[in-house]
XYZ file of C-alpha atoms in Angstrom:
138
model
C 89.854 -4.213 209.272
C 92.847 -2.536 210.913
C 96.207 -1.819 209.371
C 98.995 -1.438 211.928
C 101.791 1.068 211.450
C 103.926 3.463 213.420
C 105.184 6.961 212.749
C 105.799 9.585 215.433
C 105.097 13.284 215.117
C 106.231 15.730 217.837
C 104.858 19.198 218.500
C 106.640 21.640 220.861
C 104.567 23.570 223.395
C 105.089 25.865 226.364
C 102.926 25.966 229.490
C 101.218 29.337 229.976
C 99.415 30.704 233.015
C 96.005 29.905 231.495
C 97.011 26.209 231.379
C 97.621 26.005 235.126
C 95.752 25.974 238.402
C 96.455 28.390 241.272
C 99.550 26.368 242.217
C 101.166 26.699 238.783
C 100.508 23.029 237.878
C 98.876 22.184 234.536
C 95.191 21.429 235.076
C 94.606 17.756 234.197
C 92.087 18.387 231.383
C 94.503 20.699 229.571
C 96.744 17.751 228.674
C 93.874 16.607 226.430
C 94.029 19.984 224.671
C 97.784 19.610 224.197
C 97.230 16.147 222.671
C 94.474 17.490 220.406
C 96.815 20.183 219.106
C 99.492 17.610 218.266
C 96.964 15.418 216.401
C 95.660 18.462 214.524
C 99.164 19.567 213.535
C 99.994 16.040 212.383
C 96.931 16.085 210.104
C 97.924 19.575 208.899
C 101.308 18.188 207.782
C 99.358 15.653 205.722
C 97.479 18.464 203.936
C 94.344 18.692 206.092
C 94.242 22.286 207.328
C 90.931 21.900 209.118
C 90.807 18.169 209.852
C 87.996 18.320 212.420
C 85.430 19.165 209.708
C 85.823 18.357 206.007
C 83.748 17.159 203.037
C 80.594 16.798 205.174
C 82.496 14.620 207.646
C 84.192 15.220 210.956
C 86.818 13.556 213.113
C 85.914 13.072 216.781
C 87.481 11.380 219.781
C 85.701 8.067 220.300
C 87.756 6.544 223.140
C 90.476 7.817 225.415
C 92.816 6.207 227.917
C 95.258 8.451 229.771
C 97.858 7.992 232.494
C 99.426 10.870 234.412
C 102.989 10.297 235.661
C 104.210 13.724 236.730
C 102.855 17.288 236.492
C 103.917 19.939 234.017
C 104.524 23.364 235.516
C 104.148 26.978 234.490
C 106.642 27.950 231.748
C 107.758 24.343 231.069
C 108.772 23.519 227.508
C 106.954 20.354 226.457
C 107.113 17.953 223.546
C 103.784 16.352 222.610
C 103.935 13.292 220.388
C 101.258 11.724 218.215
C 102.003 8.262 216.889
C 99.489 6.526 214.655
C 99.391 2.859 215.549
C 96.350 1.497 213.672
C 94.009 2.593 210.923
C 90.667 1.304 209.696
C 88.173 2.757 207.241
C 86.220 4.586 209.982
C 88.627 4.886 212.926
C 92.284 5.229 213.729
C 94.265 4.804 216.923
C 97.031 7.088 218.162
C 99.461 6.724 221.027
C 100.396 10.070 222.520
C 102.964 11.197 225.073
C 103.895 14.473 226.704
C 107.502 14.999 227.760
C 109.459 17.692 229.565
C 112.994 17.023 228.380
C 113.483 13.274 228.791
C 110.819 12.963 231.511
C 107.547 11.312 230.532
C 104.716 13.305 232.114
C 101.591 11.908 230.456
C 100.802 9.074 228.076
C 97.571 8.136 226.416
C 95.847 6.280 223.643
C 93.191 8.032 221.578
C 90.757 6.386 219.167
C 89.458 8.849 216.580
C 86.329 8.168 214.542
C 85.058 9.665 211.302
C 81.394 10.727 211.412
C 78.862 12.103 208.981
C 78.656 15.778 210.047
C 74.847 15.870 209.769
C 73.744 12.506 211.144
C 76.670 12.044 213.560
C 76.820 8.386 212.515
C 80.054 6.549 211.652
C 81.236 7.084 208.082
C 84.239 5.914 206.105
C 87.109 8.354 205.730
C 87.372 9.823 202.249
C 89.477 7.530 200.076
C 92.270 10.122 199.590
C 92.662 10.602 203.367
C 92.597 6.869 204.030
C 95.137 6.241 201.262
C 97.426 9.011 202.520
C 97.376 7.582 206.043
C 97.699 4.026 204.773
C 100.571 5.153 202.531
C 102.612 5.990 205.607
C 103.022 2.252 206.084
C 105.544 2.340 203.252
């Protein structure tokens, strides 16, 4: 069962030389890293300092859909958003965008799943985490 809700979190970033190709354009896979950092920082604000691995469980990307509109360039200041749009007991869905100023560069939707760290099989989020996320619905 899904619970729908919306709350946006934004994380500022700058493009460094290691993020770019020889032409000074951000390498396409690095946008996924930028999105991961925003999701991680969102979870950190909720009290989960190491959200990828906790209590014998781990959060992993299960599905990803991404659309590139315009490239980011060396030294650009970016804003990376993470907006939770749905939550279930095992998975949650986030809409994410990357902006340079008011220009939308990249947008995507990421489905994150909770797994048992040993078996790598789906597992319910711990009740406190689920309740904290669900509580954002108001």
